[in-house]
Short mmCIF file of the C-alpha atoms (twelve columns), coordinates in Angstrom:
data_MODEL
# 
_entry.id   MODEL 
# 
loop_
_atom_site.group_PDB 
_atom_site.id 
_atom_site.type_symbol 
_atom_site.label_atom_id 
_atom_site.label_alt_id 
_atom_site.label_comp_id 
_atom_site.label_asym_id 
_atom_site.label_seq_id 
_atom_site.Cartn_x 
_atom_site.Cartn_y 
_atom_site.Cartn_z 
_atom_site.pdbx_PDB_model_num 
ATOM 1   C CA . MET A 1   -11.845 -122.499 33.620  1 
ATOM 2   C CA . GLU A 2   -12.425 -120.065 36.480  1 
ATOM 3   C CA . LYS A 3   -9.100  -118.335 35.738  1 
ATOM 4   C CA . SER A 4   -10.105 -117.887 32.086  1 
ATOM 5   C CA . LEU A 5   -13.478 -116.437 33.107  1 
ATOM 6   C CA . ASP A 6   -11.852 -114.028 35.545  1 
ATOM 7   C CA . LYS A 7   -9.377  -112.924 32.881  1 
ATOM 8   C CA . PHE A 8   -12.234 -112.366 30.359  1 
ATOM 9   C CA . THR A 9   -14.200 -110.377 32.917  1 
ATOM 10  C CA . SER A 10  -11.132 -108.217 33.619  1 
ATOM 11  C CA . TYR A 11  -10.581 -107.519 29.902  1 
ATOM 12  C CA . LEU A 12  -14.278 -106.641 29.474  1 
ATOM 13  C CA . ALA A 13  -14.265 -104.219 32.398  1 
ATOM 14  C CA . THR A 14  -11.102 -102.525 31.130  1 
ATOM 15  C CA . GLY A 15  -12.590 -102.163 27.635  1 
ATOM 16  C CA . LEU A 16  -15.820 -100.644 28.916  1 
ATOM 17  C CA . LEU A 17  -13.868 -98.175  31.066  1 
ATOM 18  C CA . GLY A 18  -11.821 -97.121  28.040  1 
ATOM 19  C CA . LEU A 19  -14.934 -96.549  25.947  1 
ATOM 20  C CA . LEU A 20  -16.453 -94.396  28.673  1 
ATOM 21  C CA . VAL A 21  -13.298 -92.270  28.898  1 
ATOM 22  C CA . ILE A 22  -13.190 -91.784  25.090  1 
ATOM 23  C CA . ALA A 23  -16.893 -90.917  24.971  1 
ATOM 24  C CA . GLY A 24  -16.461 -88.400  27.743  1 
ATOM 25  C CA . CYS A 25  -13.567 -86.696  25.973  1 
ATOM 26  C CA . SER A 26  -15.201 -86.549  22.550  1 
ATOM 27  C CA . ALA A 27  -18.693 -85.455  23.655  1 
ATOM 28  C CA . PRO A 28  -19.462 -82.085  22.005  1 
ATOM 29  C CA . SER A 29  -19.987 -79.104  24.294  1 
ATOM 30  C CA . THR A 30  -23.505 -77.687  24.359  1 
ATOM 31  C CA . GLU A 31  -22.262 -74.217  25.357  1 
ATOM 32  C CA . LYS A 32  -22.201 -71.581  22.584  1 
ATOM 33  C CA . THR A 33  -19.424 -69.025  22.540  1 
ATOM 34  C CA . ALA A 34  -20.795 -65.569  21.744  1 
ATOM 35  C CA . LYS A 35  -18.805 -63.524  19.271  1 
ATOM 36  C CA . SER A 36  -17.328 -60.320  20.621  1 
ATOM 37  C CA . PRO A 37  -18.434 -57.051  18.915  1 
ATOM 38  C CA . ALA A 38  -14.902 -56.627  17.532  1 
ATOM 39  C CA . SER A 39  -15.085 -59.953  15.703  1 
ATOM 40  C CA . ARG A 40  -18.614 -59.612  14.356  1 
ATOM 41  C CA . GLN A 41  -19.233 -58.688  10.743  1 
ATOM 42  C CA . PRO A 42  -21.322 -55.510  10.278  1 
ATOM 43  C CA . ASP A 43  -24.884 -55.915  9.056   1 
ATOM 44  C CA . LEU A 44  -24.357 -53.054  6.596   1 
ATOM 45  C CA . THR A 45  -21.343 -51.115  5.291   1 
ATOM 46  C CA . LEU A 46  -21.768 -47.389  4.568   1 
ATOM 47  C CA . GLN A 47  -19.550 -44.968  2.658   1 
ATOM 48  C CA . VAL A 48  -20.172 -41.477  4.084   1 
ATOM 49  C CA . ALA A 49  -18.590 -38.394  2.492   1 
ATOM 50  C CA . SER A 50  -18.320 -34.756  3.509   1 
ATOM 51  C CA . LEU A 51  -17.614 -31.818  1.188   1 
ATOM 52  C CA . ASN A 52  -17.456 -28.118  2.067   1 
ATOM 53  C CA . LEU A 53  -18.234 -25.679  -0.758  1 
ATOM 54  C CA . SER A 54  -17.889 -22.453  1.232   1 
ATOM 55  C CA . GLY A 55  -14.535 -21.760  -0.432  1 
ATOM 56  C CA . PHE A 56  -15.699 -22.569  -3.968  1 
ATOM 57  C CA . ASN A 57  -15.830 -19.139  -5.622  1 
ATOM 58  C CA . ARG A 58  -16.768 -19.775  -9.244  1 
ATOM 59  C CA . ARG A 59  -19.936 -20.782  -11.076 1 
ATOM 60  C CA . PHE A 60  -21.123 -24.358  -11.065 1 
ATOM 61  C CA . GLU A 61  -20.843 -26.029  -14.458 1 
ATOM 62  C CA . LYS A 62  -22.827 -29.065  -15.611 1 
ATOM 63  C CA . ASN A 63  -19.662 -30.779  -16.775 1 
ATOM 64  C CA . ASP A 64  -18.021 -30.439  -13.344 1 
ATOM 65  C CA . ILE A 65  -21.100 -31.799  -11.571 1 
ATOM 66  C CA . SER A 66  -21.232 -34.693  -14.040 1 
ATOM 67  C CA . LYS A 67  -17.598 -35.565  -13.245 1 
ATOM 68  C CA . PHE A 68  -18.311 -35.241  -9.538  1 
ATOM 69  C CA . SER A 69  -21.272 -37.600  -9.863  1 
ATOM 70  C CA . LYS A 70  -19.015 -40.169  -11.528 1 
ATOM 71  C CA . SER A 71  -16.583 -39.817  -8.616  1 
ATOM 72  C CA . LEU A 72  -19.412 -40.562  -6.193  1 
ATOM 73  C CA . ARG A 73  -20.248 -43.741  -8.082  1 
ATOM 74  C CA . LYS A 74  -16.581 -44.757  -8.292  1 
ATOM 75  C CA . GLU A 75  -16.122 -44.251  -4.547  1 
ATOM 76  C CA . GLN A 76  -19.477 -45.998  -3.910  1 
ATOM 77  C CA . ILE A 77  -20.746 -43.129  -1.768  1 
ATOM 78  C CA . ASP A 78  -23.987 -43.949  0.046   1 
ATOM 79  C CA . ILE A 79  -24.437 -40.665  1.941   1 
ATOM 80  C CA . LEU A 80  -23.002 -37.282  0.953   1 
ATOM 81  C CA . SER A 81  -23.054 -34.254  3.222   1 
ATOM 82  C CA . VAL A 82  -22.349 -30.871  1.620   1 
ATOM 83  C CA . GLN A 83  -21.913 -27.567  3.444   1 
ATOM 84  C CA . GLY A 84  -21.989 -24.020  2.131   1 
ATOM 85  C CA . ILE A 85  -23.989 -24.602  -1.071  1 
ATOM 86  C CA . THR A 86  -24.854 -21.420  -2.971  1 
ATOM 87  C CA . ARG A 87  -27.983 -21.422  -5.128  1 
ATOM 88  C CA . TYR A 88  -29.851 -18.896  -7.296  1 
ATOM 89  C CA . PRO A 89  -33.468 -20.109  -7.390  1 
ATOM 90  C CA . GLY A 90  -35.295 -19.039  -10.529 1 
ATOM 91  C CA . VAL A 91  -32.164 -17.790  -12.306 1 
ATOM 92  C CA . GLU A 92  -31.985 -19.867  -15.502 1 
ATOM 93  C CA . SER A 93  -28.470 -18.728  -16.381 1 
ATOM 94  C CA . ARG A 94  -27.135 -20.401  -13.210 1 
ATOM 95  C CA . VAL A 95  -26.615 -24.153  -12.862 1 
ATOM 96  C CA . ASP A 96  -28.143 -25.348  -9.606  1 
ATOM 97  C CA . PHE A 97  -25.730 -27.674  -7.775  1 
ATOM 98  C CA . VAL A 98  -28.484 -29.526  -5.900  1 
ATOM 99  C CA . ASN A 99  -30.865 -30.139  -8.794  1 
ATOM 100 C CA . GLU A 100 -28.087 -31.039  -11.223 1 
ATOM 101 C CA . LEU A 101 -26.421 -33.480  -8.819  1 
ATOM 102 C CA . VAL A 102 -29.747 -35.186  -8.065  1 
ATOM 103 C CA . ALA A 103 -30.428 -35.522  -11.805 1 
ATOM 104 C CA . LYS A 104 -26.987 -37.049  -12.438 1 
ATOM 105 C CA . SER A 105 -26.737 -39.287  -9.370  1 
ATOM 106 C CA . GLU A 106 -30.423 -40.092  -8.756  1 
ATOM 107 C CA . MET A 107 -29.790 -39.692  -5.020  1 
ATOM 108 C CA . ARG A 108 -32.450 -38.476  -2.617  1 
ATOM 109 C CA . TYR A 109 -31.742 -35.134  -0.976  1 
ATOM 110 C CA . THR A 110 -32.736 -32.579  1.600   1 
ATOM 111 C CA . PHE A 111 -31.621 -28.932  1.722   1 
ATOM 112 C CA . GLY A 112 -31.489 -26.642  4.753   1 
ATOM 113 C CA . GLU A 113 -31.440 -22.913  4.037   1 
ATOM 114 C CA . MET A 114 -29.145 -20.657  6.051   1 
ATOM 115 C CA . PHE A 115 -29.930 -17.361  4.342   1 
ATOM 116 C CA . ASN A 116 -31.698 -15.969  1.278   1 
ATOM 117 C CA . SER A 117 -30.975 -12.467  0.060   1 
ATOM 118 C CA . SER A 118 -31.634 -10.798  -3.298  1 
ATOM 119 C CA . GLY A 119 -32.134 -14.143  -5.030  1 
ATOM 120 C CA . ARG A 120 -28.961 -15.663  -3.593  1 
ATOM 121 C CA . GLN A 121 -29.503 -18.616  -1.292  1 
ATOM 122 C CA . SER A 122 -27.018 -20.473  0.888   1 
ATOM 123 C CA . GLY A 123 -27.415 -23.667  2.880   1 
ATOM 124 C CA . ASN A 124 -26.367 -27.210  3.636   1 
ATOM 125 C CA . GLY A 125 -27.426 -30.403  1.892   1 
ATOM 126 C CA . ILE A 126 -27.596 -34.140  2.525   1 
ATOM 127 C CA . PHE A 127 -27.756 -36.587  -0.392  1 
ATOM 128 C CA . SER A 128 -28.502 -40.260  0.143   1 
ATOM 129 C CA . ALA A 129 -28.836 -43.502  -1.807  1 
ATOM 130 C CA . TYR A 130 -31.145 -44.627  1.015   1 
ATOM 131 C CA . PRO A 131 -34.592 -43.212  1.859   1 
ATOM 132 C CA . MET A 132 -34.773 -40.315  4.325   1 
ATOM 133 C CA . ARG A 133 -37.587 -40.369  6.870   1 
ATOM 134 C CA . ASN A 134 -37.572 -36.846  8.288   1 
ATOM 135 C CA . THR A 135 -35.372 -33.755  8.365   1 
ATOM 136 C CA . HIS A 136 -34.836 -30.751  10.618  1 
ATOM 137 C CA . ASN A 137 -32.945 -27.473  10.125  1 
ATOM 138 C CA . ASP A 138 -31.797 -25.384  13.114  1 
ATOM 139 C CA . ALA A 139 -30.103 -21.995  13.236  1 
ATOM 140 C CA . PHE A 140 -27.653 -21.349  16.067  1 
ATOM 141 C CA . ASP A 141 -29.898 -18.887  17.862  1 
ATOM 142 C CA . GLY A 142 -28.367 -17.232  20.899  1 
ATOM 143 C CA . VAL A 143 -24.764 -17.865  19.833  1 
ATOM 144 C CA . ARG A 144 -23.070 -14.469  19.750  1 
ATOM 145 C CA . SER A 145 -20.690 -15.086  16.825  1 
ATOM 146 C CA . ALA A 146 -23.335 -16.822  14.665  1 
ATOM 147 C CA . THR A 147 -24.821 -14.844  11.776  1 
ATOM 148 C CA . PHE A 148 -26.624 -17.194  9.379   1 
ATOM 149 C CA . GLU A 149 -25.047 -20.591  10.180  1 
ATOM 150 C CA . ALA A 150 -27.232 -23.637  10.809  1 
ATOM 151 C CA . ALA A 151 -27.297 -27.421  11.205  1 
ATOM 152 C CA . LEU A 152 -29.335 -29.685  8.929   1 
ATOM 153 C CA . GLN A 153 -30.328 -33.093  10.308  1 
ATOM 154 C CA . ALA A 154 -31.758 -36.036  8.377   1 
ATOM 155 C CA . SER A 155 -32.852 -39.491  9.470   1 
ATOM 156 C CA . VAL A 156 -31.531 -41.949  6.882   1 
ATOM 157 C CA . ASP A 157 -33.172 -45.367  6.649   1 
ATOM 158 C CA . GLY A 158 -30.271 -47.811  6.427   1 
ATOM 159 C CA . GLY A 159 -32.508 -50.867  6.616   1 
ATOM 160 C CA . VAL A 160 -30.536 -52.276  9.546   1 
ATOM 161 C CA . LYS A 161 -31.474 -49.166  11.546  1 
ATOM 162 C CA . ASP A 162 -31.875 -45.423  11.006  1 
ATOM 163 C CA . ILE A 163 -28.813 -43.170  11.104  1 
ATOM 164 C CA . ILE A 164 -28.975 -39.465  11.913  1 
ATOM 165 C CA . VAL A 165 -26.736 -37.432  9.599   1 
ATOM 166 C CA . VAL A 166 -25.908 -33.788  10.366  1 
ATOM 167 C CA . SER A 167 -24.520 -31.315  7.835   1 
ATOM 168 C CA . THR A 168 -23.489 -28.091  9.550   1 
ATOM 169 C CA . MET A 169 -21.655 -24.817  9.124   1 
ATOM 170 C CA . LEU A 170 -20.338 -23.386  12.387  1 
ATOM 171 C CA . PRO A 171 -19.468 -19.670  12.704  1 
ATOM 172 C CA . SER A 172 -15.983 -19.051  11.328  1 
ATOM 173 C CA . LYS A 173 -13.343 -17.978  13.872  1 
ATOM 174 C CA . ALA A 174 -15.807 -18.532  16.711  1 
ATOM 175 C CA . PRO A 175 -14.395 -18.719  20.250  1 
ATOM 176 C CA . GLU A 176 -14.384 -22.149  21.870  1 
ATOM 177 C CA . SER A 177 -17.362 -21.232  24.058  1 
ATOM 178 C CA . ASP A 178 -19.475 -20.493  20.951  1 
ATOM 179 C CA . GLU A 179 -18.330 -23.684  19.228  1 
ATOM 180 C CA . SER A 180 -19.343 -25.627  22.319  1 
ATOM 181 C CA . ALA A 181 -22.732 -23.881  22.331  1 
ATOM 182 C CA . CYS A 182 -23.325 -24.827  18.669  1 
ATOM 183 C CA . ILE A 183 -22.503 -28.489  19.326  1 
ATOM 184 C CA . GLY A 184 -24.817 -28.347  22.330  1 
ATOM 185 C CA . ILE A 185 -27.666 -27.046  20.149  1 
ATOM 186 C CA . ILE A 186 -27.138 -29.897  17.668  1 
ATOM 187 C CA . ALA A 187 -27.351 -32.438  20.502  1 
ATOM 188 C CA . LYS A 188 -30.281 -30.719  22.226  1 
ATOM 189 C CA . LYS A 189 -32.373 -30.494  19.062  1 
ATOM 190 C CA . SER A 190 -31.321 -33.895  17.794  1 
ATOM 191 C CA . ILE A 191 -34.047 -35.914  16.081  1 
ATOM 192 C CA . ALA A 192 -32.242 -39.120  17.096  1 
ATOM 193 C CA . LEU A 193 -33.986 -41.689  19.239  1 
ATOM 194 C CA . PRO A 194 -32.189 -43.385  22.169  1 
ATOM 195 C CA . ASN A 195 -29.356 -45.656  20.986  1 
ATOM 196 C CA . GLN A 196 -29.636 -44.277  17.448  1 
ATOM 197 C CA . PRO A 197 -26.252 -43.609  15.797  1 
ATOM 198 C CA . MET A 198 -25.359 -40.093  14.631  1 
ATOM 199 C CA . ILE A 199 -22.790 -38.840  12.128  1 
ATOM 200 C CA . VAL A 200 -21.913 -35.118  12.254  1 
ATOM 201 C CA . THR A 201 -20.074 -33.411  9.382   1 
ATOM 202 C CA . GLY A 202 -18.808 -29.923  8.637   1 
ATOM 203 C CA . ASN A 203 -16.269 -27.380  9.898   1 
ATOM 204 C CA . LEU A 204 -16.260 -28.971  13.350  1 
ATOM 205 C CA . PRO A 205 -14.069 -27.865  16.294  1 
ATOM 206 C CA . HIS A 206 -10.642 -29.387  16.906  1 
ATOM 207 C CA . SER A 207 -11.093 -29.290  20.673  1 
ATOM 208 C CA . ASP A 208 -11.266 -32.769  22.195  1 
ATOM 209 C CA . GLY A 209 -13.157 -31.352  25.153  1 
ATOM 210 C CA . ILE A 210 -16.012 -30.059  22.993  1 
ATOM 211 C CA . ARG A 211 -16.247 -33.274  20.999  1 
ATOM 212 C CA . GLU A 212 -16.220 -35.565  24.014  1 
ATOM 213 C CA . LYS A 213 -19.181 -33.766  25.590  1 
ATOM 214 C CA . GLY A 214 -21.323 -35.253  22.788  1 
ATOM 215 C CA . PRO A 215 -19.839 -37.766  23.137  1 
ATOM 216 C CA . TYR A 216 -18.444 -38.158  19.615  1 
ATOM 217 C CA . GLU A 217 -15.345 -39.686  18.071  1 
ATOM 218 C CA . ASP A 218 -13.426 -37.997  15.259  1 
ATOM 219 C CA . VAL A 219 -12.574 -40.239  12.302  1 
ATOM 220 C CA . ALA A 220 -9.150  -38.572  12.266  1 
ATOM 221 C CA . ASP A 221 -8.422  -40.034  15.719  1 
ATOM 222 C CA . SER A 222 -8.877  -43.602  14.506  1 
ATOM 223 C CA . ALA A 223 -7.344  -43.340  11.041  1 
ATOM 224 C CA . LYS A 224 -5.033  -40.537  10.015  1 
ATOM 225 C CA . SER A 225 -5.872  -38.763  6.765   1 
ATOM 226 C CA . ALA A 226 -4.792  -35.765  4.735   1 
ATOM 227 C CA . ASN A 227 -7.704  -33.851  6.272   1 
ATOM 228 C CA . ASP A 228 -6.611  -34.192  9.899   1 
ATOM 229 C CA . LYS A 229 -5.995  -30.450  10.151  1 
ATOM 230 C CA . ASP A 230 -8.530  -29.285  7.569   1 
ATOM 231 C CA . PRO A 231 -10.945 -26.979  9.433   1 
ATOM 232 C CA . HIS A 232 -13.533 -27.201  6.653   1 
ATOM 233 C CA . THR A 233 -14.179 -30.919  6.387   1 
ATOM 234 C CA . ARG A 234 -14.434 -33.166  9.432   1 
ATOM 235 C CA . ILE A 235 -16.552 -36.186  10.403  1 
ATOM 236 C CA . TRP A 236 -17.603 -37.137  13.933  1 
ATOM 237 C CA . PHE A 237 -19.679 -40.133  14.965  1 
ATOM 238 C CA . THR A 238 -21.277 -41.524  18.107  1 
ATOM 239 C CA . ASN A 239 -19.583 -44.666  19.359  1 
ATOM 240 C CA . ASP A 240 -22.384 -46.610  21.069  1 
ATOM 241 C CA . GLY A 241 -21.591 -49.970  19.487  1 
ATOM 242 C CA . SER A 242 -23.852 -49.643  16.447  1 
ATOM 243 C CA . LEU A 243 -21.262 -47.766  14.337  1 
ATOM 244 C CA . LYS A 244 -17.690 -48.888  13.733  1 
ATOM 245 C CA . LEU A 245 -15.176 -46.935  11.684  1 
ATOM 246 C CA . LEU A 246 -13.611 -49.221  9.081   1 
ATOM 247 C CA . GLY A 247 -11.445 -46.708  7.218   1 
ATOM 248 C CA . THR A 248 -11.068 -43.158  5.963   1 
ATOM 249 C CA . ARG A 249 -9.582  -41.448  2.920   1 
ATOM 250 C CA . THR A 250 -9.518  -38.091  1.128   1 
ATOM 251 C CA . VAL A 251 -10.635 -37.828  -2.495  1 
ATOM 252 C CA . GLU A 252 -9.780  -34.814  -4.644  1 
ATOM 253 C CA . THR A 253 -12.788 -33.591  -6.612  1 
ATOM 254 C CA . GLU A 254 -13.690 -30.740  -8.963  1 
ATOM 255 C CA . PHE A 255 -14.968 -28.865  -5.905  1 
ATOM 256 C CA . GLY A 256 -12.117 -29.514  -3.496  1 
ATOM 257 C CA . PRO A 257 -11.145 -32.308  -1.075  1 
ATOM 258 C CA . MET A 258 -13.898 -34.721  -0.072  1 
ATOM 259 C CA . LEU A 259 -13.426 -36.670  3.147   1 
ATOM 260 C CA . VAL A 260 -14.786 -40.236  2.994   1 
ATOM 261 C CA . ALA A 261 -15.349 -42.506  5.994   1 
ATOM 262 C CA . GLN A 262 -16.396 -46.141  5.754   1 
ATOM 263 C CA . PHE A 263 -18.603 -47.334  8.602   1 
ATOM 264 C CA . GLY A 264 -19.892 -50.721  9.641   1 
ATOM 265 C CA . LEU A 265 -23.463 -50.573  10.931  1 
ATOM 266 C CA . PHE A 266 -24.705 -53.120  13.476  1 
ATOM 267 C CA . ARG A 267 -28.261 -53.892  14.549  1 
# 
């Protein structure tokens, strides 16, 4: 009888020990593993395009702008930056690129004048499917090679956070020191708040040294495109963790090549 009791006690102890081991192995961990920024999904995806019209030397036609507007919808462009727009305010025989595009696309816009002479106006524009809070237009005062060039800045409300978009024309054939001075003026007069992402578009310098002083990244460095060596259409962006380049492509339009960059925006 005693031997049977001892044997039962031994079996019971072994069974309890086994249950404790199984429970210890299968107990769920209470620690949460944080996702790395590289693996996180963006809170918002933006399609940003840049187009330079400084080399477009014929009249704007309504039909061309209508086709261009359809291209914007097809490419799902959220923000469009245009440099070197020529306008003739008050001249009814001339189709106004800005007004006609806004009418066709229903995008919001801001225009920054560079010069106005004898009824002919030139400037840069930013068009957006999202609201724009405030804008600022700065000439490159004090830069020796600059004549009428300027940088237009707009704060675009992306919902997740505001993005500063810059549409600029730099002096053509400017020495590197002048290009650096222009980029410095853009940064100095930036309307961006701390930790606010910025996207800069236009005929930007090819010098890595100038760009890295921003500091900015060039979309061409992350994803090669047909516009890698195009001096007229480039896109830079600040890489502070809130913007991530997802892809880039070049789209041929009625007004020349349009560079498109897709960004992921994080809170």
